[in-house]
Short mmCIF file of C-alpha atoms and ligand atoms in Angstrom, two decimals:
data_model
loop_
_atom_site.label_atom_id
_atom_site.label_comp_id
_atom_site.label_asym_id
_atom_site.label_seq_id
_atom_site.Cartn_x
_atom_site.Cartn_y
_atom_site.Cartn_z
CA UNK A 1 111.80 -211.06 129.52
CA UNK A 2 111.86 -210.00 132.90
CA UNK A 3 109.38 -212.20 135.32
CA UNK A 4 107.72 -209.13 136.52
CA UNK A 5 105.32 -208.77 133.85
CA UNK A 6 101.79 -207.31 134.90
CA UNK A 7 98.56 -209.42 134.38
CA UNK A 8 97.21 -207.01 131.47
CA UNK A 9 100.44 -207.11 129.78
CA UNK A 10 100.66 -211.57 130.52
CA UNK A 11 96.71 -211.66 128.71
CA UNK A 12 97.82 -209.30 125.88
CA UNK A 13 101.00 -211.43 125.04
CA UNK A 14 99.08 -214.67 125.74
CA UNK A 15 96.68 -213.57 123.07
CA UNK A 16 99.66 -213.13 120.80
CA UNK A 17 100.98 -216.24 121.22
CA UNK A 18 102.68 -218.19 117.96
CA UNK A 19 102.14 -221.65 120.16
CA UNK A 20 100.39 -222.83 123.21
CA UNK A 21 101.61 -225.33 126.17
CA UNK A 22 102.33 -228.79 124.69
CA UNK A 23 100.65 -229.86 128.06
CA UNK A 24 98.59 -228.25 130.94
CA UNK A 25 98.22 -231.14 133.84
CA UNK A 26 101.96 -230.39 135.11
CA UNK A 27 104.93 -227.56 133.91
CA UNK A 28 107.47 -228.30 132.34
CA UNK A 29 110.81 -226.85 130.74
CA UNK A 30 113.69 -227.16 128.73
CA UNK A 31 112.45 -229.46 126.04
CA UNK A 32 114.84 -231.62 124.75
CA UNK A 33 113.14 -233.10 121.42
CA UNK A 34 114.42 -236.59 119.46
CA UNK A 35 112.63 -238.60 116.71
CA UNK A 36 112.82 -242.44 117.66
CA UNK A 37 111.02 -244.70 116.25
CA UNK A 38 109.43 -241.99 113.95
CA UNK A 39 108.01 -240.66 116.58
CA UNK A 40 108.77 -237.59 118.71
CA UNK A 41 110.05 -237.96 122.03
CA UNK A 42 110.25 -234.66 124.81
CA UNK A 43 112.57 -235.22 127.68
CA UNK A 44 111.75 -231.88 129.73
CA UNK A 45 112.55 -230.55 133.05
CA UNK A 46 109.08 -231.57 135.53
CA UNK A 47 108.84 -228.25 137.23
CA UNK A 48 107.30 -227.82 140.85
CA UNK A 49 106.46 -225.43 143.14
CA UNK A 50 108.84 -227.08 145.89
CA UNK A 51 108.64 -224.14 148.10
CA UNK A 52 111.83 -223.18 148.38
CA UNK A 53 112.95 -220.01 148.69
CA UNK A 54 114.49 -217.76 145.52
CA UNK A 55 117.92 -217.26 145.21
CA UNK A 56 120.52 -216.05 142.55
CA UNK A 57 121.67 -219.81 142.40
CA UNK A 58 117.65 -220.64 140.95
CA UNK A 59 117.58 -222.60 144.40
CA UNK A 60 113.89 -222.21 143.92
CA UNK A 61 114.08 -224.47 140.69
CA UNK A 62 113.65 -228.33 143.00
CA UNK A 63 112.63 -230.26 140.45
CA UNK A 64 112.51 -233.66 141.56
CA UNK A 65 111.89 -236.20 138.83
CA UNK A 66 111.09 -236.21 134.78
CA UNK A 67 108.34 -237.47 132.84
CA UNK A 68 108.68 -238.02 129.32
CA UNK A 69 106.33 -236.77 126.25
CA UNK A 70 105.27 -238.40 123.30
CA UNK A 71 103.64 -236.77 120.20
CA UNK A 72 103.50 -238.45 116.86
CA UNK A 73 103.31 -235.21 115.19
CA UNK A 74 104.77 -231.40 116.47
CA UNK A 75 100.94 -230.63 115.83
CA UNK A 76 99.63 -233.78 117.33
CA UNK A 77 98.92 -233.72 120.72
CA UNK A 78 101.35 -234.21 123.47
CA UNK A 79 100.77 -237.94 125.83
CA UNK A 80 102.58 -238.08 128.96
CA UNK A 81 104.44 -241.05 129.12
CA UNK A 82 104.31 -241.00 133.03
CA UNK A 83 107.23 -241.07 135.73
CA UNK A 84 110.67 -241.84 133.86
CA UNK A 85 113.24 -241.35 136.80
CA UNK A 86 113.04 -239.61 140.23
CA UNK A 87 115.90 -238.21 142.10
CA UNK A 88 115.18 -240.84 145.32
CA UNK A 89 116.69 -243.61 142.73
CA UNK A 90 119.80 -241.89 142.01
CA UNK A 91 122.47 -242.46 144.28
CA UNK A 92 124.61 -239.86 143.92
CA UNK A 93 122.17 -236.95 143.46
CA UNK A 94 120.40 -235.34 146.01
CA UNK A 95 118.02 -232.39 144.56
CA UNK A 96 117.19 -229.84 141.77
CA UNK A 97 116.74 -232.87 138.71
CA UNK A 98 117.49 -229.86 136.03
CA UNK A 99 117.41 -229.92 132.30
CA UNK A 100 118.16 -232.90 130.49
CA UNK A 101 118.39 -234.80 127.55
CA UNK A 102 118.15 -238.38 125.77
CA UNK A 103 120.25 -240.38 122.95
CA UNK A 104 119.90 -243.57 121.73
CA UNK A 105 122.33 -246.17 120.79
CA UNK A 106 122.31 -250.27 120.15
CA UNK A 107 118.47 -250.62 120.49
CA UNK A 108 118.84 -248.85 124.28
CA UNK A 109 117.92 -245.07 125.37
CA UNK A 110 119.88 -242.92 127.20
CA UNK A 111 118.62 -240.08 129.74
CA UNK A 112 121.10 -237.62 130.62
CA UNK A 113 120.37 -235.21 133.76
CA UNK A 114 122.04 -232.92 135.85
CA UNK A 115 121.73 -232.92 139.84
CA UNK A 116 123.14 -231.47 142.82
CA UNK A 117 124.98 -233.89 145.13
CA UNK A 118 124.40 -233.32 148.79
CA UNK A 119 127.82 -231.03 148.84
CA UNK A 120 125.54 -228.70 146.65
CA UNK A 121 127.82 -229.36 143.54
CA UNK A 122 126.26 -230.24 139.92
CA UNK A 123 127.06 -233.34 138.40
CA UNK A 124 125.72 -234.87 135.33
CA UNK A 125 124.38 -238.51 135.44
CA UNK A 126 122.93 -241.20 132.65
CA UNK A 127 120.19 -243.45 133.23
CA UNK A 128 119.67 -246.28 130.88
CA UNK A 129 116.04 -247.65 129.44
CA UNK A 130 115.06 -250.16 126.99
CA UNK A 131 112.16 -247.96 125.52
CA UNK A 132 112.62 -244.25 124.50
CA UNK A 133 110.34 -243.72 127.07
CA UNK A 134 111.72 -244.98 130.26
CA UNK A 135 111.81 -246.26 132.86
CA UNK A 136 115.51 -245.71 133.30
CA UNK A 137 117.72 -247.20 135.74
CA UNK A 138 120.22 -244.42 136.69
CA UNK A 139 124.37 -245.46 136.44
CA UNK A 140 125.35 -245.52 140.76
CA UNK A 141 127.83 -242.95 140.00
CA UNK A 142 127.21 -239.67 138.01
CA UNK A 143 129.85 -239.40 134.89
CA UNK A 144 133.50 -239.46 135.78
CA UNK A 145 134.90 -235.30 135.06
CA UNK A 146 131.29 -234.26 134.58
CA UNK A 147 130.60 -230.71 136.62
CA UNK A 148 127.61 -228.19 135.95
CA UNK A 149 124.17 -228.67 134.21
CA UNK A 150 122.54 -229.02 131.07
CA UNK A 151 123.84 -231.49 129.06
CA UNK A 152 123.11 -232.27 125.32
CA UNK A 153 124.24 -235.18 123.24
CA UNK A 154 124.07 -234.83 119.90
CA UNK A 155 124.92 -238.00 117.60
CA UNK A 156 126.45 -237.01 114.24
CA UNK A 157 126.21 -239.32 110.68
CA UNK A 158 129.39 -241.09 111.61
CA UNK A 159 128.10 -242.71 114.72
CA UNK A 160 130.01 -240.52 117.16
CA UNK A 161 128.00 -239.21 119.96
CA UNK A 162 129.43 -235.47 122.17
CA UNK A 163 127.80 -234.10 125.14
CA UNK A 164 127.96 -230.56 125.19
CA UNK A 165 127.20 -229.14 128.68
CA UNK A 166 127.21 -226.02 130.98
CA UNK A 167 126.19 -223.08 132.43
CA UNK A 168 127.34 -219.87 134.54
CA UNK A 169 125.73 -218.42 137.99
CA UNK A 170 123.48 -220.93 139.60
CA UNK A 171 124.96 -223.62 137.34
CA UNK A 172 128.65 -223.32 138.33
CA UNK A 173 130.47 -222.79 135.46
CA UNK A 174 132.35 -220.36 136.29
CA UNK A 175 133.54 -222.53 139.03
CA UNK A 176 135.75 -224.48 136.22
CA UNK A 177 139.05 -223.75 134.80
CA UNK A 178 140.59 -226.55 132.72
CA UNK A 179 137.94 -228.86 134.23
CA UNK A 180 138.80 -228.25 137.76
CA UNK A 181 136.53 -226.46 140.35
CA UNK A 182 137.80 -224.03 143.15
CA UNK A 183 134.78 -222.02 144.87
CA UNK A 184 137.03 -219.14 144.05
CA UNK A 185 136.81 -218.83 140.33
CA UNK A 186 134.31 -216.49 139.34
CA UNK A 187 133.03 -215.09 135.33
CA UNK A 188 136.28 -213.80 133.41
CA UNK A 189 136.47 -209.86 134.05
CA UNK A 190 134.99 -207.57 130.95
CA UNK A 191 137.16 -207.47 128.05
CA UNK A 192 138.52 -211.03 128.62
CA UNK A 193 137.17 -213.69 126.46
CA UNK A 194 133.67 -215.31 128.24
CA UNK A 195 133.32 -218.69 129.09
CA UNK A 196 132.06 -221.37 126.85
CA UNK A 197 130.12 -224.69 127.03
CA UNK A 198 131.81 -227.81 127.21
CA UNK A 199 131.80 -230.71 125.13
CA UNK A 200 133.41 -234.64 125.29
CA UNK A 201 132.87 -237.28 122.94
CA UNK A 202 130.95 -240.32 124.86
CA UNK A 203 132.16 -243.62 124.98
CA UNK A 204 131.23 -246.03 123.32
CA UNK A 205 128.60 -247.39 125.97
CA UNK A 206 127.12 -244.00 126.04
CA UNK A 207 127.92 -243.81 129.87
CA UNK A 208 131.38 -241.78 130.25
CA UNK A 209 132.93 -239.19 128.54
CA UNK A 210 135.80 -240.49 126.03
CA UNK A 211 137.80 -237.68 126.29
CA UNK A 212 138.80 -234.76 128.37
CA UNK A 213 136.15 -231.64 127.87
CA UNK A 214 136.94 -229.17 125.60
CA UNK A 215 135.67 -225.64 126.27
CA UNK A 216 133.26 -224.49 122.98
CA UNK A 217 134.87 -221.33 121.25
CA UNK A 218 132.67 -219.25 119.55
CA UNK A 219 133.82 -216.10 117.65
CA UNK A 220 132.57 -212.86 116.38
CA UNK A 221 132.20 -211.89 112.99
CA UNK A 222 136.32 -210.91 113.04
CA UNK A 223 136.81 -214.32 114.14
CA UNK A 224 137.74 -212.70 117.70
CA UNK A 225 136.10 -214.80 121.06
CA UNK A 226 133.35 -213.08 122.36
CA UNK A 227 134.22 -211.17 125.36
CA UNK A 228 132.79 -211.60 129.06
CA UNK A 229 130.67 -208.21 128.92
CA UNK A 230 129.04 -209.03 125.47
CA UNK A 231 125.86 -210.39 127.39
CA UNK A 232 123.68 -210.33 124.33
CA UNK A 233 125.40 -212.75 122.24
CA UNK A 234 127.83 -214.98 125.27
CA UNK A 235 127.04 -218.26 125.57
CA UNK A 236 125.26 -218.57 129.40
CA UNK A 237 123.92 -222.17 129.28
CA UNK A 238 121.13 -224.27 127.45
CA UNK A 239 123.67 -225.55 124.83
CA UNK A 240 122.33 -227.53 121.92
CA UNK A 241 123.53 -228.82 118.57
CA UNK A 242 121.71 -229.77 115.44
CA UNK A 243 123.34 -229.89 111.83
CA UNK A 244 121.97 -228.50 108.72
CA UNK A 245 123.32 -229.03 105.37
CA UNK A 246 126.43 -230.32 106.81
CA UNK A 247 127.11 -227.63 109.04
CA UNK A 248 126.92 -227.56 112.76
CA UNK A 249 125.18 -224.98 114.27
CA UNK A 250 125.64 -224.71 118.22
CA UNK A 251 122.88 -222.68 119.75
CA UNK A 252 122.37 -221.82 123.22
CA UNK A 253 120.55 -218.99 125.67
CA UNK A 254 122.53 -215.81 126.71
CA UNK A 255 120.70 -215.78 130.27
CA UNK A 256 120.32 -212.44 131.59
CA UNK A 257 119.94 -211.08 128.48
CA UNK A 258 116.82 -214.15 127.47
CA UNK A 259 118.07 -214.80 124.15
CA UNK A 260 118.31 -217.73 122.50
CA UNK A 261 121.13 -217.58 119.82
CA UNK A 262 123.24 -219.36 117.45
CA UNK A 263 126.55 -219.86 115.85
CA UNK A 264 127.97 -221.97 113.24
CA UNK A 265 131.24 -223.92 112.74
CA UNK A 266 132.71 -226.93 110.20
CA UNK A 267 132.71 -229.97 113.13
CA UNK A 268 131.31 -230.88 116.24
CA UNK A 269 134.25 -229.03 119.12
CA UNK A 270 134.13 -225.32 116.48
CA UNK A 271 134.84 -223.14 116.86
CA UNK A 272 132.06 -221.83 116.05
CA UNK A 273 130.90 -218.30 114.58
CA UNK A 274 127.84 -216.19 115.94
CA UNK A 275 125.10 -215.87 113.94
CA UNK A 276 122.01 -214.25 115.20
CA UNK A 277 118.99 -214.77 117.58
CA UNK A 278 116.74 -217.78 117.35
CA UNK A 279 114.18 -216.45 119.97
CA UNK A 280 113.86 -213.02 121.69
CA UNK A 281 112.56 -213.21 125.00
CA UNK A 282 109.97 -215.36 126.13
CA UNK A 283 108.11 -214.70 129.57
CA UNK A 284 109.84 -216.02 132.55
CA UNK A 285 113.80 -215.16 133.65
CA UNK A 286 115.07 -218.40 131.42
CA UNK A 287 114.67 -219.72 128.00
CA UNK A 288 115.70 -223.04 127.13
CA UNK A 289 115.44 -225.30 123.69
CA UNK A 290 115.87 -227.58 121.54
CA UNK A 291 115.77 -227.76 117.26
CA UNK A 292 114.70 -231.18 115.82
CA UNK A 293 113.81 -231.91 112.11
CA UNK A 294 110.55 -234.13 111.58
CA UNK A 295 109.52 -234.80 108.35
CA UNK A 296 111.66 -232.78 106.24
CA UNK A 297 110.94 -229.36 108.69
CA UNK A 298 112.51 -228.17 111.49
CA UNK A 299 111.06 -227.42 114.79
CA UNK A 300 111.91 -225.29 117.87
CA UNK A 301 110.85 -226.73 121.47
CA UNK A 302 111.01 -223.96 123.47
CA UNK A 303 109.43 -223.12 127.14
CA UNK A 304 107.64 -219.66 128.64
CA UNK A 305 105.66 -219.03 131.86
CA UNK A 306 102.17 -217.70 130.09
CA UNK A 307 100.78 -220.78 131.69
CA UNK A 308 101.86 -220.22 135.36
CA UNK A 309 100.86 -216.01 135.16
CA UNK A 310 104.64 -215.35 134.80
CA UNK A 311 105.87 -217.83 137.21
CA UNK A 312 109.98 -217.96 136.48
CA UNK A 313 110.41 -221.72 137.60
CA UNK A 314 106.63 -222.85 136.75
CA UNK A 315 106.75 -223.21 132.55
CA UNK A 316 105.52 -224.81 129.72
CA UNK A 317 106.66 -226.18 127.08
CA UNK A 318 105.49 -225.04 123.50
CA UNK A 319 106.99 -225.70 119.80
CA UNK A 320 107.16 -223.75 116.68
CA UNK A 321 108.71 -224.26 113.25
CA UNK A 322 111.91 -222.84 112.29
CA UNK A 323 112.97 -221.38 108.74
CA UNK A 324 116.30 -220.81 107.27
CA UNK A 325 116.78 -218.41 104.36
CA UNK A 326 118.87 -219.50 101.50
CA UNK A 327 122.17 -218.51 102.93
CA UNK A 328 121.49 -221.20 106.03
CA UNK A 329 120.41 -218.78 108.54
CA UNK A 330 117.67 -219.04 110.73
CA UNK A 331 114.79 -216.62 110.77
CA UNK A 332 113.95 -214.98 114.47
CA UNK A 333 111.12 -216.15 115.69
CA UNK A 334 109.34 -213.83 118.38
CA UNK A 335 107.29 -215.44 121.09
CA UNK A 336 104.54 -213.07 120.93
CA UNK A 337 104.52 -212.01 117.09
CA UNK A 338 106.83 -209.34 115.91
O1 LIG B 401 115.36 -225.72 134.51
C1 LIG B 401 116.41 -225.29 135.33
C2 LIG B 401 117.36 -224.44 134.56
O2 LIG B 401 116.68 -223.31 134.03
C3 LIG B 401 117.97 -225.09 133.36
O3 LIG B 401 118.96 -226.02 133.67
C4 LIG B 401 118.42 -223.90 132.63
O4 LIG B 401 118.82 -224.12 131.32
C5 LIG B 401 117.22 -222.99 132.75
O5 LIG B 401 116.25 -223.27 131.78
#
């Protein structure tokens, strides 16, 4: 939904409203949602006003640290487990501390974040913790062949952890062709196939990639990619994977188009085959999310800019529960009611 939405129309769909801000004292975004130690854990983006100006890049988005939340239910109420890491105590990184995400492995926790060096390129870096919660100590380096932003690491049943990662315009993806960067590369011309996330399998210390990234395929219903101009369903960034009844579904947000969407495949690299829409727009340019089970449901973590009056890089994060019909696919859910 565009970010230009008038203040009758922001109180009318803030009325409407299936969930409210998990917290009010600061914004956050792009929820990233884990169950450790039976309890939920919310590694979000800490968004600021930094002041800087907007661009097409999202130079305006200068997050600067995270803070982890903790809720022991998705309708318990959200505790801020304070400062987790801050971009001064990463070595390589020099601003815009973007969407990340956690795993844990061994008894430690692993936070996962993408950062501009000082060059202005993305990297993705790991900071390690002994409690779900931080504090982590960030790795001096940021993860050898890593490039763009928002990473995800899913661990499946066999022990086997993959970082999926990426996204186009401000987050440089289209930068990359067979994981190398030249400024010249731009998005695929219309009719060629658009460009997917990435994925690696980690290592086994959960700090480098075991493997060279893969680009994530994901097909149309004639098992043809989806093309470049297809802006409704094309994969922009936001990646995430969950499984349900064996299946892995890869889900993601289509950017300029503020979907969130999903598509299914048989194993962790696909590919994978679109499905539907998760979420239809929320207000504020992005939408960003993650699907975690708790208790035998699943739940959507999801972020809009109600709070902020329809601030595009001041959100909060909300959750609502998911449903899948009998066939494995998963309702739409619409922000605002239908
Ligand atoms: O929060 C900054 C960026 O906005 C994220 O990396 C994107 O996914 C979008 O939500």
């Amino acid at each position: 939904m565009a970010d230009d939405t008038d203040t009758d129309e922001l109180k009318a769909l803030a009325a409407k409203a299936i969930s409210q801000p998990l917290v009010t004292h600061i914004y956050t975004a792009d929820p990233s949602a884990h169950v450790f130690d039976g309890k939920l854990y919310i590694y979000p983006s800490h968004d600021i006003d930094a002041g800087l100006p907007f661009d097409d890049d999202g130079g305006h988005f200068g997050m600067e640290d995270y803070h982890v939340l903790r809720m022991d239910s998705p309708t318990g109420e959200a505790v801020d487990c304070g400062l987790a890491l801050h971009v001064k105590d990463v070595p390589w990184a020099q601003r815009q501390m973007w969407a990340p995400d956690a795993a844990s492995k061994g008894g430690k926790y692993y936070l996962y974040f993408p950062a501009k060096r000082a060059d202005g390129i993305f990297q993705i870096g790991v900071a390690v913790g002994a409690r779900p919660e931080g504090p982590f100590v960030p790795e001096p380096q940021a993860i050898v062949g890593s490039y763009s932003i928002d990473p995800a690491v899913f661990g499946d049943d066999d022990g086997e952890h993959y970082m999926y990662f990426g996204g186009i315009w401000g987050g440089q993806l289209q930068k990359y062709r067979d994981n190398a960067y030249a400024a010249s590369h731009g998005e695929p011309a219309d009719g060629e196939p658009a460009l997917g996330a990435r994925v690696a399998r980690m290592s086994a210390d959960m700090k480098q990639f075991a493997e060279v990234p893969r680009e994530v395929l994901i097909l149309d219903e004639t098992g043809q990619p989806l093309r470049a101009e297809d802006h409704d369903r094309r994969f922009f960034e936001a990646s995430w994977m969950h499984k349900h009844q064996g299946r892995y579904y890869f889900s993601y947000s289509t950017g300029d188009t503020h979907l969130l969407c999903y598509a299914v495949g048989d194993n962790p690299y696909g590919p994978f085959t679109y499905q539907g829409t998760i979420l239809t727009p929320v207000v504020g340019w992005t939408t960003h999310h993650s699907i975690c089970a708790f208790q035998g449901r699943t739940y959507l973590f999801y972020h809009d800019s109600i709070l902020s009056g329809g601030v595009t890089h001041l959100r909060s994060i909300k959750v609502a529960e998911l449903h899948y019909d009998d066939h494995g696919k998963i309702r739409t859910l619409h922000p605002y009611g239908e």
